[in-house]
Amino acid sequence: MDGLDRTAPQVTAGIYKYDAYDRQFLRDRVAEFRGQVDRRLAGALSEDEFKPLRLMNGLYLQLHAYMLRCAVPYGVLSSDQMRQFAVVARRFDRGYGHFTTRQNIQFNWIKLEEAADAIATLADADLHAIQTSGNCIRNVTTDEYAGAAFDESVDPRVYAEILRQWSTLHPEFSFLPRKFKIAITGAARDRAAIQLHDIGLAARRDASGAVSFEVWVGGGMGRTPILAYRIRERLPEAETIAYLEAILRVYNALGGRENIHKARIKILVRDVGQARFTELVEQEYARLPRERYRLEPEVVAAIQAHFAPPPFAVLPQADAALAAACDGDAEFAAWVGRNTHPHKVAGYISAVISLKPIGGIPGDCSAAQMDAIADLADRYAFGEVRVSHVQNLVLAHVRKDELYALWQALRPLGLATGNVGLLSDIIACPGLDYCALANARAIPVAQLIAERFADLHRQHDIGSVYINISGCINACAHHHVGHIGILGVDRKGEEYYQITLGGSATNDARIGDIVGPSFAYDQVTDAVETILRSYLAIRQAGELFIDTYRRTGLAPFKEALYATA
Amino acid sequence: MQAKVKARGTQPLVVTANRLRDGRVVWLGGGGIWSERVGDAAIFDGAGVAAGLSAAAQAEAEQIVVAPYEVEVTLKPGGPEPLRMRERVRVVGPSVLAPSVLAAGMLAEAAE
């Protein structure tokens, strides 16, 4: 951690803290990667030999440069780690980073000859890029309000960390048929999209305090979007690792390896059927040495200690102070209405820092903004920052009587856009502006739509609507589950966009319906406006966009979009 | 942005790759020189591109570039312009404003 500006508070919010073993492991890993890069540059390794090695360290070759994807385990960062991102952004990139839908961060302009130095710089702050690529278990994602949300019964960070430790360099699961993604929620409302993951876990706590999990399996987006099915309704905490081992073993043994497009677990589940897949998992589970995998209460308690609540104050006047601030400043009140989430502790609230300024690049954050956010996290949120899977940042524990001061500090930084859940809170992947896999650009489409609807009053009138834009069928922006999903496709070398409506990523998860023929780049914004005008014309009192769509179906929107075609 | 890809074999071609040490987009020019400017690219006809790809393979073996391939272009007064959108983006870079620029604008706006 040498060289960091140590302004963090004495007591921080819950963050898993590395020990000497963890740090030595990262140093060894950096040294190993440095040797691999040196051998590649010297010609001792071919690109075919080097590619899987660099991918194991999160280094991709994109359109314009190498891209380094750094893990943010379950989206939780200390303020010092955020500052270290700023160091990497300035020293090795072009002064910014891009937060992703897997709660990670990507740097788009890395040089191979500096990649080991960049990873060493990350390791100085207990950060790494391991398992951010490759056919292994990727970063476990969770609720951005974990440990703070009013509707939470179990803190999912504890189990996400346990799964991180279990899955890191797991010798049996480092070369799976395809990548494998796990999400976990511990709240009543699913904010982790568990039905769209290879494995989704919903943690529950019964009257006695015992924790169990609903286990969902076989979900995913991409070329073949499929919702997961519930394979276990109540898996006891102690059996969690053993049962996940059983699922992964069945997938590892039977998952397709011939065709990359048919290799995810969702395809295996679809092909063998849910009943047969369940039977196979239960058979594997029955024969496993389950005691060896037993998750002991002492282990859970030890991890739990890392996520102990910060020292919350008793704040009897905080609600009144916030109400007074809202009464005195309508713009602040509007921001509070969109960019906050109720906290489980009286007097506190979670604040969302929108990374979606009108006309900006969804998820992008400059080094100066990172430094400023780290300082604000120290001042107002126990030195901790969250990355959300919708590409915003969250300060999870903010005093209500300090929220106005926080908002005032965010404004000059361009970080106080009050649009969370509104139309301009668009999820967009890097698309063809950066990504080697993309067919079409996503970011400029998001910018054009946001600019068309720049008036926040108009966005408030439209109400909550999620627009997700993916530059290719890999669906990194989760377009299948956007209320309005936009997918970039290639038609004879030109960009076109297929639109879907009615998707959802939460408890009522649903894959959106394709409206019809795709639209050219310069037609997409008009198409989105047509869809929203149609909604405004036919909505009934109290209906959000998704409610109206579920009532009417595709017909009125399709008619409006193609009537004049 | 409206150019359409025609049938292969009728268009002029250039050879491109990413530079190994930093990943930057490069174009094969005359004399086997790799340039960051598409305007410096050597133009090949359908049959002649084999020589360009051969030179590129040699450069790949010498750890100069990664994954070279040919790209169809139209010849414009300003130089060759790729037919496919993907390659046009590789020529000009991301078509988006960097957030540091946006943030600087907002900071200036807030100061006014």
PDB file of N, CA, C and O in Angstrom, chain B residues 41-82:
ATOM      1  N   ALA B  41      -1.012   3.222 -45.607  1.00  0.00           N
ATOM      2  CA  ALA B  41      -1.134   1.794 -45.940  1.00  0.00           C
ATOM      3  C   ALA B  41      -0.865   1.544 -47.414  1.00  0.00           C
ATOM      4  O   ALA B  41      -1.273   2.326 -48.289  1.00  0.00           O
ATOM      5  N   ALA B  42      -0.182   0.444 -47.692  1.00  0.00           N
ATOM      6  CA  ALA B  42       0.011  -0.004 -49.075  1.00  0.00           C
ATOM      7  C   ALA B  42      -1.302  -0.595 -49.576  1.00  0.00           C
ATOM      8  O   ALA B  42      -2.009  -1.279 -48.825  1.00  0.00           O
ATOM      9  N   ILE B  43      -1.627  -0.303 -50.823  1.00  0.00           N
ATOM     10  CA  ILE B  43      -2.876  -0.781 -51.419  1.00  0.00           C
ATOM     11  C   ILE B  43      -2.586  -2.026 -52.256  1.00  0.00           C
ATOM     12  O   ILE B  43      -1.669  -2.008 -53.093  1.00  0.00           O
ATOM     13  N   PHE B  44      -3.381  -3.063 -52.023  1.00  0.00           N
ATOM     14  CA  PHE B  44      -3.205  -4.309 -52.768  1.00  0.00           C
ATOM     15  C   PHE B  44      -4.465  -4.605 -53.573  1.00  0.00           C
ATOM     16  O   PHE B  44      -5.583  -4.240 -53.160  1.00  0.00           O
ATOM     17  N   ASP B  45      -4.290  -5.297 -54.698  1.00  0.00           N
ATOM     18  CA  ASP B  45      -5.478  -5.836 -55.357  1.00  0.00           C
ATOM     19  C   ASP B  45      -5.704  -7.240 -54.789  1.00  0.00           C
ATOM     20  O   ASP B  45      -4.948  -7.722 -53.948  1.00  0.00           O
ATOM     21  N   GLY B  46      -6.744  -7.878 -55.255  1.00  0.00           N
ATOM     22  CA  GLY B  46      -7.137  -9.159 -54.678  1.00  0.00           C
ATOM     23  C   GLY B  46      -6.013 -10.171 -54.620  1.00  0.00           C
ATOM     24  O   GLY B  46      -5.770 -10.807 -53.586  1.00  0.00           O
ATOM     25  N   ALA B  47      -5.305 -10.330 -55.711  1.00  0.00           N
ATOM     26  CA  ALA B  47      -4.255 -11.353 -55.753  1.00  0.00           C
ATOM     27  C   ALA B  47      -2.980 -10.875 -55.048  1.00  0.00           C
ATOM     28  O   ALA B  47      -2.281 -11.656 -54.401  1.00  0.00           O
ATOM     29  N   GLY B  48      -2.747  -9.586 -55.144  1.00  0.00           N
ATOM     30  CA  GLY B  48      -1.499  -9.053 -54.595  1.00  0.00           C
ATOM     31  C   GLY B  48      -1.427  -9.036 -53.096  1.00  0.00           C
ATOM     32  O   GLY B  48      -0.338  -8.917 -52.515  1.00  0.00           O
ATOM     33  N   VAL B  49      -2.573  -9.172 -52.431  1.00  0.00           N
ATOM     34  CA  VAL B  49      -2.570  -9.077 -50.962  1.00  0.00           C
ATOM     35  C   VAL B  49      -1.808 -10.234 -50.325  1.00  0.00           C
ATOM     36  O   VAL B  49      -1.356 -10.137 -49.179  1.00  0.00           O
ATOM     37  N   ALA B  50      -1.631 -11.306 -51.063  1.00  0.00           N
ATOM     38  CA  ALA B  50      -0.880 -12.439 -50.508  1.00  0.00           C
ATOM     39  C   ALA B  50       0.527 -12.008 -50.102  1.00  0.00           C
ATOM     40  O   ALA B  50       1.052 -12.447 -49.061  1.00  0.00           O
ATOM     41  N   ALA B  51       1.113 -11.128 -50.910  1.00  0.00           N
ATOM     42  CA  ALA B  51       2.462 -10.653 -50.574  1.00  0.00           C
ATOM     43  C   ALA B  51       2.425  -9.830 -49.289  1.00  0.00           C
ATOM     44  O   ALA B  51       3.324  -9.944 -48.426  1.00  0.00           O
ATOM     45  N   GLY B  52       1.384  -9.018 -49.145  1.00  0.00           N
ATOM     46  CA  GLY B  52       1.243  -8.224 -47.928  1.00  0.00           C
ATOM     47  C   GLY B  52       1.035  -9.091 -46.699  1.00  0.00           C
ATOM     48  O   GLY B  52       1.623  -8.859 -45.641  1.00  0.00           O
ATOM     49  N   LEU B  53       0.215 -10.106 -46.843  1.00  0.00           N
ATOM     50  CA  LEU B  53      -0.039 -10.999 -45.707  1.00  0.00           C
ATOM     51  C   LEU B  53       1.205 -11.802 -45.364  1.00  0.00           C
ATOM     52  O   LEU B  53       1.446 -12.115 -44.190  1.00  0.00           O
ATOM     53  N   SER B  54       1.982 -12.104 -46.369  1.00  0.00           N
ATOM     54  CA  SER B  54       3.239 -12.821 -46.118  1.00  0.00           C
ATOM     55  C   SER B  54       4.203 -11.945 -45.312  1.00  0.00           C
ATOM     56  O   SER B  54       4.839 -12.399 -44.353  1.00  0.00           O
ATOM     57  N   ALA B  55       4.292 -10.683 -45.713  1.00  0.00           N
ATOM     58  CA  ALA B  55       5.141  -9.748 -44.959  1.00  0.00           C
ATOM     59  C   ALA B  55       4.621  -9.581 -43.530  1.00  0.00           C
ATOM     60  O   ALA B  55       5.402  -9.489 -42.570  1.00  0.00           O
ATOM     61  N   ALA B  56       3.293  -9.574 -43.409  1.00  0.00           N
ATOM     62  CA  ALA B  56       2.700  -9.421 -42.078  1.00  0.00           C
ATOM     63  C   ALA B  56       2.987 -10.642 -41.209  1.00  0.00           C
ATOM     64  O   ALA B  56       3.252 -10.522 -40.008  1.00  0.00           O
ATOM     65  N   ALA B  57       2.918 -11.816 -41.814  1.00  0.00           N
ATOM     66  CA  ALA B  57       3.206 -13.033 -41.047  1.00  0.00           C
ATOM     67  C   ALA B  57       4.646 -13.011 -40.542  1.00  0.00           C
ATOM     68  O   ALA B  57       4.934 -13.456 -39.418  1.00  0.00           O
ATOM     69  N   GLN B  58       5.536 -12.490 -41.381  1.00  0.00           N
ATOM     70  CA  GLN B  58       6.927 -12.374 -40.958  1.00  0.00           C
ATOM     71  C   GLN B  58       7.053 -11.401 -39.781  1.00  0.00           C
ATOM     72  O   GLN B  58       7.768 -11.666 -38.806  1.00  0.00           O
ATOM     73  N   ALA B  59       6.314 -10.302 -39.863  1.00  0.00           N
ATOM     74  CA  ALA B  59       6.332  -9.324 -38.768  1.00  0.00           C
ATOM     75  C   ALA B  59       5.753  -9.917 -37.492  1.00  0.00           C
ATOM     76  O   ALA B  59       6.195  -9.608 -36.383  1.00  0.00           O
ATOM     77  N   GLU B  60       4.772 -10.774 -37.651  1.00  0.00           N
ATOM     78  CA  GLU B  60       4.184 -11.439 -36.486  1.00  0.00           C
ATOM     79  C   GLU B  60       5.214 -12.383 -35.856  1.00  0.00           C
ATOM     80  O   GLU B  60       5.345 -12.446 -34.624  1.00  0.00           O
ATOM     81  N   ALA B  61       5.945 -13.081 -36.714  1.00  0.00           N
ATOM     82  CA  ALA B  61       6.968 -14.005 -36.206  1.00  0.00           C
ATOM     83  C   ALA B  61       8.101 -13.256 -35.508  1.00  0.00           C
ATOM     84  O   ALA B  61       8.795 -13.823 -34.655  1.00  0.00           O
ATOM     85  N   GLU B  62       8.270 -11.998 -35.874  1.00  0.00           N
ATOM     86  CA  GLU B  62       9.337 -11.188 -35.271  1.00  0.00           C
ATOM     87  C   GLU B  62       8.836 -10.349 -34.098  1.00  0.00           C
ATOM     88  O   GLU B  62       9.481  -9.392 -33.669  1.00  0.00           O
ATOM     89  N   GLN B  63       7.650 -10.674 -33.587  1.00  0.00           N
ATOM     90  CA  GLN B  63       7.061 -10.003 -32.407  1.00  0.00           C
ATOM     91  C   GLN B  63       6.830  -8.516 -32.635  1.00  0.00           C
ATOM     92  O   GLN B  63       6.943  -7.705 -31.715  1.00  0.00           O
ATOM     93  N   ILE B  64       6.482  -8.157 -33.868  1.00  0.00           N
ATOM     94  CA  ILE B  64       6.173  -6.751 -34.146  1.00  0.00           C
ATOM     95  C   ILE B  64       4.666  -6.524 -34.077  1.00  0.00           C
ATOM     96  O   ILE B  64       4.213  -5.529 -33.502  1.00  0.00           O
ATOM     97  N   VAL B  65       3.877  -7.430 -34.658  1.00  0.00           N
ATOM     98  CA  VAL B  65       2.424  -7.268 -34.676  1.00  0.00           C
ATOM     99  C   VAL B  65       1.750  -8.555 -34.237  1.00  0.00           C
ATOM    100  O   VAL B  65       2.371  -9.607 -34.130  1.00  0.00           O
ATOM    101  N   VAL B  66       0.420  -8.437 -33.999  1.00  0.00           N
ATOM    102  CA  VAL B  66      -0.410  -9.573 -33.611  1.00  0.00           C
ATOM    103  C   VAL B  66      -1.568  -9.690 -34.590  1.00  0.00           C
ATOM    104  O   VAL B  66      -2.181  -8.674 -34.970  1.00  0.00           O
ATOM    105  N   ALA B  67      -1.875 -10.907 -34.999  1.00  0.00           N
ATOM    106  CA  ALA B  67      -3.090 -11.251 -35.740  1.00  0.00           C
ATOM    107  C   ALA B  67      -3.362 -10.339 -36.936  1.00  0.00           C
ATOM    108  O   ALA B  67      -4.406  -9.687 -37.009  1.00  0.00           O
ATOM    109  N   PRO B  68      -2.474 -10.304 -37.924  1.00  0.00           N
ATOM    110  CA  PRO B  68      -2.724  -9.470 -39.115  1.00  0.00           C
ATOM    111  C   PRO B  68      -3.821 -10.055 -40.007  1.00  0.00           C
ATOM    112  O   PRO B  68      -4.037 -11.271 -40.018  1.00  0.00           O
ATOM    113  N   TYR B  69      -4.470  -9.193 -40.763  1.00  0.00           N
ATOM    114  CA  TYR B  69      -5.506  -9.617 -41.706  1.00  0.00           C
ATOM    115  C   TYR B  69      -5.714  -8.505 -42.720  1.00  0.00           C
ATOM    116  O   TYR B  69      -5.291  -7.358 -42.510  1.00  0.00           O
ATOM    117  N   GLU B  70      -6.395  -8.863 -43.811  1.00  0.00           N
ATOM    118  CA  GLU B  70      -6.640  -7.871 -44.843  1.00  0.00           C
ATOM    119  C   GLU B  70      -8.005  -7.208 -44.644  1.00  0.00           C
ATOM    120  O   GLU B  70      -8.912  -7.808 -44.074  1.00  0.00           O
ATOM    121  N   VAL B  71      -8.092  -5.972 -45.125  1.00  0.00           N
ATOM    122  CA  VAL B  71      -9.311  -5.170 -44.963  1.00  0.00           C
ATOM    123  C   VAL B  71      -9.681  -4.558 -46.310  1.00  0.00           C
ATOM    124  O   VAL B  71      -8.820  -3.984 -46.999  1.00  0.00           O
ATOM    125  N   GLU B  72     -10.944  -4.681 -46.671  1.00  0.00           N
ATOM    126  CA  GLU B  72     -11.418  -4.057 -47.909  1.00  0.00           C
ATOM    127  C   GLU B  72     -11.592  -2.550 -47.711  1.00  0.00           C
ATOM    128  O   GLU B  72     -12.117  -2.113 -46.674  1.00  0.00           O
ATOM    129  N   VAL B  73     -11.165  -1.786 -48.700  1.00  0.00           N
ATOM    130  CA  VAL B  73     -11.253  -0.331 -48.599  1.00  0.00           C
ATOM    131  C   VAL B  73     -11.791   0.256 -49.912  1.00  0.00           C
ATOM    132  O   VAL B  73     -11.783  -0.400 -50.949  1.00  0.00           O
ATOM    133  N   THR B  74     -12.248   1.482 -49.803  1.00  0.00           N
ATOM    134  CA  THR B  74     -12.460   2.290 -51.002  1.00  0.00           C
ATOM    135  C   THR B  74     -11.402   3.387 -50.986  1.00  0.00           C
ATOM    136  O   THR B  74     -10.976   3.833 -49.909  1.00  0.00           O
ATOM    137  N   LEU B  75     -10.990   3.793 -52.154  1.00  0.00           N
ATOM    138  CA  LEU B  75      -9.935   4.809 -52.226  1.00  0.00           C
ATOM    139  C   LEU B  75     -10.582   6.183 -52.315  1.00  0.00           C
ATOM    140  O   LEU B  75     -11.298   6.489 -53.260  1.00  0.00           O
ATOM    141  N   LYS B  76     -10.333   6.989 -51.300  1.00  0.00           N
ATOM    142  CA  LYS B  76     -10.882   8.334 -51.219  1.00  0.00           C
ATOM    143  C   LYS B  76      -9.732   9.334 -51.373  1.00  0.00           C
ATOM    144  O   LYS B  76      -8.564   8.969 -51.183  1.00  0.00           O
ATOM    145  N   PRO B  77     -10.049  10.588 -51.657  1.00  0.00           N
ATOM    146  CA  PRO B  77      -8.980  11.584 -51.791  1.00  0.00           C
ATOM    147  C   PRO B  77      -8.091  11.661 -50.543  1.00  0.00           C
ATOM    148  O   PRO B  77      -6.888  11.886 -50.637  1.00  0.00           O
ATOM    149  N   GLY B  78      -8.691  11.434 -49.375  1.00  0.00           N
ATOM    150  CA  GLY B  78      -7.919  11.510 -48.137  1.00  0.00           C
ATOM    151  C   GLY B  78      -7.177  10.232 -47.801  1.00  0.00           C
ATOM    152  O   GLY B  78      -6.494  10.159 -46.785  1.00  0.00           O
ATOM    153  N   GLY B  79      -7.353   9.209 -48.633  1.00  0.00           N
ATOM    154  CA  GLY B  79      -6.696   7.935 -48.349  1.00  0.00           C
ATOM    155  C   GLY B  79      -7.703   6.806 -48.357  1.00  0.00           C
ATOM    156  O   GLY B  79      -8.900   7.015 -48.574  1.00  0.00           O
ATOM    157  N   PRO B  80      -7.244   5.599 -48.104  1.00  0.00           N
ATOM    158  CA  PRO B  80      -8.157   4.456 -48.114  1.00  0.00           C
ATOM    159  C   PRO B  80      -9.143   4.519 -46.945  1.00  0.00           C
ATOM    160  O   PRO B  80      -8.761   4.900 -45.825  1.00  0.00           O
ATOM    161  N   GLU B  81     -10.394   4.153 -47.221  1.00  0.00           N
ATOM    162  CA  GLU B  81     -11.405   4.112 -46.154  1.00  0.00           C
ATOM    163  C   GLU B  81     -11.999   2.716 -46.107  1.00  0.00           C
ATOM    164  O   GLU B  81     -12.563   2.235 -47.092  1.00  0.00           O
ATOM    165  N   PRO B  82     -11.879   2.027 -44.959  1.00  0.00           N
ATOM    166  CA  PRO B  82     -12.433   0.673 -44.865  1.00  0.00           C
ATOM    167  C   PRO B  82     -13.938   0.659 -45.129  1.00  0.00           C
ATOM    168  O   PRO B  82     -14.655   1.607 -44.801  1.00  0.00           O
TER     169      PRO B  82
END
